[in-house]
Coordinates of C-alpha atoms in Angstrom, one line a residue:
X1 CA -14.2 -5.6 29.8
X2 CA -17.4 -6.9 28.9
X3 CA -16.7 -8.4 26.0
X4 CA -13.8 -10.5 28.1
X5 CA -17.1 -11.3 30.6
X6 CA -18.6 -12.6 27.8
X7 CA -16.2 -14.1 25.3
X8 CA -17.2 -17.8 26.1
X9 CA -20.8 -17.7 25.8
X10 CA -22.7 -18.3 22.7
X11 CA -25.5 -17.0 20.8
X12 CA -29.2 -18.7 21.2
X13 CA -30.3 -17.3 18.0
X14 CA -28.1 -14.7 16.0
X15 CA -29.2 -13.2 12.4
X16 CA -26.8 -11.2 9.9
X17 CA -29.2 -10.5 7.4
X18 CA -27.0 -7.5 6.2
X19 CA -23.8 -8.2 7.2
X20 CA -21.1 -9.3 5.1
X21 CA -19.8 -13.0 5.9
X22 CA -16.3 -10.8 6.5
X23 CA -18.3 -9.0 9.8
X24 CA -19.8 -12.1 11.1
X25 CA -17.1 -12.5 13.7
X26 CA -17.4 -9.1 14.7
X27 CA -21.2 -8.9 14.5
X28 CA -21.1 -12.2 17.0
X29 CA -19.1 -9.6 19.1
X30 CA -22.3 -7.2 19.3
X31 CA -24.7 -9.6 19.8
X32 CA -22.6 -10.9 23.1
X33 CA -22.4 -6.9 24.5
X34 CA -26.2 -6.3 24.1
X35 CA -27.0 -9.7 25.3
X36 CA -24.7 -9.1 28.5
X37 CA -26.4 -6.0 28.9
X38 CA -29.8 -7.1 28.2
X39 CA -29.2 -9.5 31.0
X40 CA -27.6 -7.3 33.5
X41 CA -31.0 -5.5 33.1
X42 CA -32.8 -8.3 33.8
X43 CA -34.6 -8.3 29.9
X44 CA -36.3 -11.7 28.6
X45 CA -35.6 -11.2 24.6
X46 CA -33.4 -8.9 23.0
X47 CA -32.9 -6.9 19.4
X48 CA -30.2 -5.0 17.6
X49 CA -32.0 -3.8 14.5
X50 CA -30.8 -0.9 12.1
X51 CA -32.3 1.3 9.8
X52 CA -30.4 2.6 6.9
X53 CA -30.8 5.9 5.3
X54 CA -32.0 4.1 2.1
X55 CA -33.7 0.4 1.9
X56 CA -35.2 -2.0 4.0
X57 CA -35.0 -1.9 8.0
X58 CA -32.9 -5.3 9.2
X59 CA -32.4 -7.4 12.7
X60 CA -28.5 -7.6 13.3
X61 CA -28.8 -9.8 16.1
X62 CA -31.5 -11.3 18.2
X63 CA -32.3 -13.3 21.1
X64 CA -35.2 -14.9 22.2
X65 CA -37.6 -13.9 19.3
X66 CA -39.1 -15.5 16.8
X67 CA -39.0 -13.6 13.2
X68 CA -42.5 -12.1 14.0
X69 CA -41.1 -10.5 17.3
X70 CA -38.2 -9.0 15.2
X71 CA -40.8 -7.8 12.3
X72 CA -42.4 -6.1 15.4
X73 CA -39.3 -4.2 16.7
X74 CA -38.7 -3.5 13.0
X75 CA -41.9 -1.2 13.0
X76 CA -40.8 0.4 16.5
X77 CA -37.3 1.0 15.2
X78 CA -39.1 2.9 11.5
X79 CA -41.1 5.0 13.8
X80 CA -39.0 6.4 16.0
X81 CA -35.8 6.4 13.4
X82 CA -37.4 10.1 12.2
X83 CA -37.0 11.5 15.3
X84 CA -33.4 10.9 15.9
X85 CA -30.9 12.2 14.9
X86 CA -26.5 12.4 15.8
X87 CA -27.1 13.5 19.1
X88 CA -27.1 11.6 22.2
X89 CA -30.4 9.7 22.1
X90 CA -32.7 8.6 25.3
X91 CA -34.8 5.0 25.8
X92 CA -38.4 5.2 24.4
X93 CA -40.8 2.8 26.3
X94 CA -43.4 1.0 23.9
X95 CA -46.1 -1.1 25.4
X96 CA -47.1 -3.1 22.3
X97 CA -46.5 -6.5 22.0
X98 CA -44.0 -8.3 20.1
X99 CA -44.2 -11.4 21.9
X100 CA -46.7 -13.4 23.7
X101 CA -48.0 -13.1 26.6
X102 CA -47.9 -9.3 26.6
X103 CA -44.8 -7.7 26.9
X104 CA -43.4 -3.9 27.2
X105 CA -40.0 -3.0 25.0
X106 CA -37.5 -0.5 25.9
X107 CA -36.3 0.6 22.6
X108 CA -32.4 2.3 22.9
X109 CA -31.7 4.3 20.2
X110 CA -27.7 4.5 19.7
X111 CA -26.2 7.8 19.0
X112 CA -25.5 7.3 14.8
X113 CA -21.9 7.8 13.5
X114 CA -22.4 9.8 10.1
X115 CA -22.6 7.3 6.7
X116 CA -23.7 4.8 9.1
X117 CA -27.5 3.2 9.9
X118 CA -29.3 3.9 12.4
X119 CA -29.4 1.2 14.7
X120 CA -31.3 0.6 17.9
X121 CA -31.0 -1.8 21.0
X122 CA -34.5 -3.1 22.1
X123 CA -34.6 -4.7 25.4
X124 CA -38.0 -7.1 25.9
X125 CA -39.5 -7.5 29.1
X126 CA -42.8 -9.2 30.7
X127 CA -45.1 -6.6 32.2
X128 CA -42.9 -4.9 34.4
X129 CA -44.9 -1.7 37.3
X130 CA -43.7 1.5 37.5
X131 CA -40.8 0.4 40.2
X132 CA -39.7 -1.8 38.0
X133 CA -39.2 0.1 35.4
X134 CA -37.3 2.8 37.3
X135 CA -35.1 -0.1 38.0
X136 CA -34.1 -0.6 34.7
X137 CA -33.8 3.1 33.8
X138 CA -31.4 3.2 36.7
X139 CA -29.0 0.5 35.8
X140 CA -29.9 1.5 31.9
X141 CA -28.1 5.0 32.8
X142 CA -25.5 3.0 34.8
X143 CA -24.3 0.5 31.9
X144 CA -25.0 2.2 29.1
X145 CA -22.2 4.5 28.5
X146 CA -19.7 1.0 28.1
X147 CA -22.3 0.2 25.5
X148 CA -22.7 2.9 23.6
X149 CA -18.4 3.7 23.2
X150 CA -18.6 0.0 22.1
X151 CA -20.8 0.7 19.6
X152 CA -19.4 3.7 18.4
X153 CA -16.2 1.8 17.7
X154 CA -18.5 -1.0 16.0
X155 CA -20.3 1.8 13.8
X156 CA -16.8 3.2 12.8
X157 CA -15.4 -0.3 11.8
X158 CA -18.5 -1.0 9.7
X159 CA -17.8 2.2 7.7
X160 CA -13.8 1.1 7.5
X161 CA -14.9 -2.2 6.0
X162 CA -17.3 -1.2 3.7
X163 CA -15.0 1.5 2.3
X164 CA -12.1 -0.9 2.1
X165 CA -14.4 -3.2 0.6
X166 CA -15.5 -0.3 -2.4
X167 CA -11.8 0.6 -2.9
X168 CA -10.7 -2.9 -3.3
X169 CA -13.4 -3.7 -6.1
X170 CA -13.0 -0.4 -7.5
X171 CA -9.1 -1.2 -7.5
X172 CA -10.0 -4.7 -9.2
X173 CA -11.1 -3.1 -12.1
X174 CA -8.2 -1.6 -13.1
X175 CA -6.1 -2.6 -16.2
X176 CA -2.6 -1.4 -14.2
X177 CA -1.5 -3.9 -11.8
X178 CA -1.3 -2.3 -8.0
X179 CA 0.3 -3.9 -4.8
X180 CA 0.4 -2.0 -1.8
X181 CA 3.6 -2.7 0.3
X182 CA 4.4 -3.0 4.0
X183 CA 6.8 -0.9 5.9
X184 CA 8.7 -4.1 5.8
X185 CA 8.3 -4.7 2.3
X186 CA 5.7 -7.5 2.4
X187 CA 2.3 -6.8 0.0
X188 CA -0.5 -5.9 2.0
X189 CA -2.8 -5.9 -0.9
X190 CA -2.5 -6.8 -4.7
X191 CA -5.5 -5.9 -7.1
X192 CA -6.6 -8.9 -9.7
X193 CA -4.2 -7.5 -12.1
X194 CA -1.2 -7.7 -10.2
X195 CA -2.4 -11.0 -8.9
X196 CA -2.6 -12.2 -12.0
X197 CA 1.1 -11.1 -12.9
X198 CA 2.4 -13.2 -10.4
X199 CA 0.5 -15.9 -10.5
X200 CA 1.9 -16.0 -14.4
X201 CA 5.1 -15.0 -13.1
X202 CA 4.9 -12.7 -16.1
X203 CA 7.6 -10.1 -15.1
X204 CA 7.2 -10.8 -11.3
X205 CA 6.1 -12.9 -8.8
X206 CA 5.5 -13.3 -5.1
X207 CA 8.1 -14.8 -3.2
X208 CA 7.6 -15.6 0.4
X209 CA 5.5 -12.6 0.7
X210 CA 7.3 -10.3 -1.2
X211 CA 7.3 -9.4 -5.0
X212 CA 10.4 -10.4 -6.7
X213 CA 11.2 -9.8 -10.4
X214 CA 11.3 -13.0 -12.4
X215 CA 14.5 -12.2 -14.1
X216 CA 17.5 -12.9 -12.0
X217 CA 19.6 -9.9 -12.9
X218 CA 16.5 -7.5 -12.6
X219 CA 15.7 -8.5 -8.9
X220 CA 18.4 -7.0 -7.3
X221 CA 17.4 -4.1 -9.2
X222 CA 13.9 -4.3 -8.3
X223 CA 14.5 -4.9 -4.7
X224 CA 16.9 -1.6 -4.4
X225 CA 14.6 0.2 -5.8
X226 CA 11.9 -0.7 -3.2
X227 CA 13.9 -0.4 -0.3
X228 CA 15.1 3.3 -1.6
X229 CA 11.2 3.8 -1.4
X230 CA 10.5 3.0 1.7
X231 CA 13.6 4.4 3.0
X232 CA 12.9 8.0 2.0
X233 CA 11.5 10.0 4.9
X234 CA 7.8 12.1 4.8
X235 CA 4.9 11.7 2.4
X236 CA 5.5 11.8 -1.3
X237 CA 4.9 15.0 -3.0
X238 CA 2.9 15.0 -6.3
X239 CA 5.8 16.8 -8.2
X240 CA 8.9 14.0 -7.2
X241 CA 9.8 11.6 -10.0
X242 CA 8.5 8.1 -9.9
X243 CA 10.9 5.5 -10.2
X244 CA 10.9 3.8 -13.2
X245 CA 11.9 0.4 -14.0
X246 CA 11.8 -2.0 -16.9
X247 CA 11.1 -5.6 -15.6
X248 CA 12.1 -8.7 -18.6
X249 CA 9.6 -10.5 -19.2
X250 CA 10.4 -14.2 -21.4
X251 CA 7.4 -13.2 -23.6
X252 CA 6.4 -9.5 -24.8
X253 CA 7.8 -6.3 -24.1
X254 CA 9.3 -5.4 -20.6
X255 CA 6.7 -5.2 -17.8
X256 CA 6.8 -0.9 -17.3
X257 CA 7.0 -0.8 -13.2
X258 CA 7.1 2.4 -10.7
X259 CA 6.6 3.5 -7.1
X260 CA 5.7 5.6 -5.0
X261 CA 5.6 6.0 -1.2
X262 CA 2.0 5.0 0.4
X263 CA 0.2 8.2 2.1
X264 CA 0.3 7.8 5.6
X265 CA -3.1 8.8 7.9
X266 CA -3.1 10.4 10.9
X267 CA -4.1 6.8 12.1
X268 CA -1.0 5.3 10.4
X269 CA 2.1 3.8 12.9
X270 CA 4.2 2.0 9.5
X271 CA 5.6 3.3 6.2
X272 CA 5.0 1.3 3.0
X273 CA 5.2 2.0 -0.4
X274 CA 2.5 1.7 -3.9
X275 CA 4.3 -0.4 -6.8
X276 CA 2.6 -0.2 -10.2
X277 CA 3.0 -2.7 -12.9
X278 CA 1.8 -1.6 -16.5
X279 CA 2.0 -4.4 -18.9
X280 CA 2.8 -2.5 -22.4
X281 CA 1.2 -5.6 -24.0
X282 CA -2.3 -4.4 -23.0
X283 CA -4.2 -1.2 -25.1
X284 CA -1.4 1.5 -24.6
X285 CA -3.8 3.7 -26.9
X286 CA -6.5 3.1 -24.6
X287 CA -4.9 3.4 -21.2
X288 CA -2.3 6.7 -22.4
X289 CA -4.9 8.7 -24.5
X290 CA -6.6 10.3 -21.1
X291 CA -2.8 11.5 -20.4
X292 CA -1.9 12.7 -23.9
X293 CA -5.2 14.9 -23.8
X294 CA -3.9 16.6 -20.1
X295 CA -0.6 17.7 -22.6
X296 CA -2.9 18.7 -25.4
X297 CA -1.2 16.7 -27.7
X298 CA -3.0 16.3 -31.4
X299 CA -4.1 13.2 -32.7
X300 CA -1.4 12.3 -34.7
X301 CA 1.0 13.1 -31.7
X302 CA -0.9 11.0 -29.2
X303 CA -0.2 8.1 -31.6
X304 CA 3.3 8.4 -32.3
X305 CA 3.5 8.8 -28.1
X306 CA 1.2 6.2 -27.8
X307 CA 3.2 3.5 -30.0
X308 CA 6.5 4.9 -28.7
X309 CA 5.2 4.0 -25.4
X310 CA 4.5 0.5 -26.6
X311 CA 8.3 -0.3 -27.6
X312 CA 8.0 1.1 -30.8
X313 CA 11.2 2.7 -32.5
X314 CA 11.0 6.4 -34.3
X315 CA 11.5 4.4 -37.8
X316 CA 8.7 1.6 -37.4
X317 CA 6.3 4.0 -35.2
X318 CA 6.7 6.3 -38.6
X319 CA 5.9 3.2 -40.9
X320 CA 2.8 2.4 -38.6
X321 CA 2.0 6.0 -39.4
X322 CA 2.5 5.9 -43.0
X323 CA 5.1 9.4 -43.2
X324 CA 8.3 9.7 -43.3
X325 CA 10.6 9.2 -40.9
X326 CA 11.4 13.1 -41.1
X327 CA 7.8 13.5 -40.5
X328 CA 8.3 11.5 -37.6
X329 CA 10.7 13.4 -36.1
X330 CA 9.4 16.6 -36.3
X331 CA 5.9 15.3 -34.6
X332 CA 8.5 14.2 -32.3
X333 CA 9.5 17.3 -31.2
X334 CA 6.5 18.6 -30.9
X335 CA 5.2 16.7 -28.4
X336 CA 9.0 17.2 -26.4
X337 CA 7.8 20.8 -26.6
X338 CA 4.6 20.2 -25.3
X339 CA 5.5 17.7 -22.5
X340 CA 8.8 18.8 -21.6
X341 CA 10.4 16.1 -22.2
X342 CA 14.3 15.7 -24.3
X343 CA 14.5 12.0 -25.0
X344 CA 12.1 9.5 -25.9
X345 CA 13.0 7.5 -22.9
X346 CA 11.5 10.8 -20.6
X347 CA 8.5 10.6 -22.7
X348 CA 7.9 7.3 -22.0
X349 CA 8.8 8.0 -18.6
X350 CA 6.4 10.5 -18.5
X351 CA 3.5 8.5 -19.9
X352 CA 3.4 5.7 -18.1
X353 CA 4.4 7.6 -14.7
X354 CA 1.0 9.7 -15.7
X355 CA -0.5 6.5 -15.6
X356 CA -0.4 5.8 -12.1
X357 CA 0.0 9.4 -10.3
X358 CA -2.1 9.7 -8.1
X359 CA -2.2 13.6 -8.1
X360 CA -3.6 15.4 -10.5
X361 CA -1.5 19.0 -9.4
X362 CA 1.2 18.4 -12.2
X363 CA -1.5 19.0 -14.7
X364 CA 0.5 21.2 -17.4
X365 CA -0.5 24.9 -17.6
X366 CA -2.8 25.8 -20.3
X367 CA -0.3 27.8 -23.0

């Protein structure tokens, strides 16, 4: 409601030394709640400023204050920050001066969401008597509470961001391309390696929102398979099979793809589904060695796996190894003992699902 009251005025003076150009917009939003507020309790300058946990105290958003006002409420907000802490907090009165002509600050400590700053709402006012003062504590009590619930939710999308923000570049790093899908089969996200897949249109591509497999007679294929995904009812359980698919790809070997249906949150209204794209072109050693060790595979049968896994046949997988192709076969078995597998196309399976589960309760029993 007050944010509709206020939606058309604008800022005097707003700084975001902290926030991420993303937040602006809702940042902007803040500063028009506490300067409506400030206003409503008749205030001359306002302040949101925040102190984190760990580095250097900032100003949010300010009004009517010069940078050595806000350096001023800065020192308020480091005082008083040791004293608080998730409980419901109450004004503090300080009768410094952060501006001139002498001024008195009520400084509003808001009740701290955990992981997030502490941040505080200081109201600046001339010189006001003892009336006055009981004026504002009055209509303080009377308009904070809309305040405060707005800043909760504020505190709690801060947090949201910033984690999205960590698993995205965390996500970016990764050698296996990841798109996270829809309900309605549209990609909601795509980390730099998927991106990069489709922009190449190296085994896929995005069409009109949607990833579609480059080669004609695989997109039918790959499209069924997606919509089985998000089709099939509850959460995914760490010990169902991961569809596997082999996308063609005009250059290099097929582009190894599987899914699984997105965990859904207690905050969650939409299914969706998590596609994984694993290019057998990139390091296969590098990328399947972590897996081999979790089926305690030796060395010399985590690299008949590994180049099996990278299109290899049993004959020139034995020539890369420099045995027989006897030899071959019986490290071949081996490693079906170990892993469970029959074929060499459930071994390949297996490695490259192992790849992208997201679960680590399938880890084999220790024999």
């Amino acid at each position: 409601m007050v944010a509709a009251t206020c939606a058309h005025e604008r800022l005097a003076r707003v700084t975001l030394d902290d926030v991420d150009r993303s937040t602006a917009a809702s940042s902007d939003d803040v500063g028009l709640i506490i300067r409506h507020f400030a206003r409503s309790l008749g205030a001359d300058a306002w302040a949101l400023t925040s102190v984190p946990d760990q580095g250097e105290t900032h100003c949010l958003a300010a009004e009517g204050l010069d940078e050595a006002a806000q350096a001023a409420l800065l020192r308020f907000a480091e005082q008083i920050e040791p004293r608080i802490g998730h409980h419901a907090p109450v004004p503090i009165w300080f009768e410094r001066q952060p501006v001139s002509p002498a001024t008195t600050t009520l400084v509003i400590p808001v009740q701290r969401t955990p992981g997030h700053a502490s941040t505080f709402v200081n109201l600046v006012f001339g010189q006001p008597n003892e009336e006055q003062r009981r004026e504002v504590e009055i209509a303080c009590l009377r308009d904070w509470p809309s305040v405060a619930a707005y800043m909760r939710l504020w505190q709690f999308m801060r947090l949201a961001q910033r984690r999205s923000s960590g698993v995205e570049a965390g996500l970016n790093l990764v050698a296996i391309g990841i798109v996270l899908l829809s309900g309605d089969g549209h990609i909601a996200f795509a980390n730099d390696t998927a991106r990069l897949l489709m922009d190449r249109q190296d085994g896929i591509r995005e069409h009109r929102g949607q990833v579609q497999a480059t080669d004609r007679s695989d997109a039918a294929t790959l499209l069924t398979a997606i919509q089985y995904v998000l089709s099939q009812n509850g959460v995914a359980k760490a010990g169902d099979r991961m569809p596997l698919l082999m996308l063609r790809r005009e250059h290099g070997p097929p582009l190894v793809t599987s899914f699984v249906r997105a965990p859904r949150s207690d905050l969650d209204d939409g299914d969706g589904a998590l596609l994984f794209f694993v290019d057998p072109g990139l390091d296969i050693h590098q990328l399947a060695e972590p897996v081999c060790k979790l089926f305690r595979l030796s060395r010399v049968e985590t690299e008949l796996a590994c180049l099996l896994a990278s299109g290899q046949t049993l004959a020139t997988a034995a020539q890369s190894l420099h045995v027989k192709l006897g030899t071959a076969r019986g490290y071949l078995k081996q490693v079906f003992v170990k892993t469970g597998s029959n074929r060499q196309v459930d071994l390949v399976r297996l490695i490259f699902s192992n790849l992208v589960r997201t679960s680590m309760s399938e880890r084999p029993k220790k024999r």
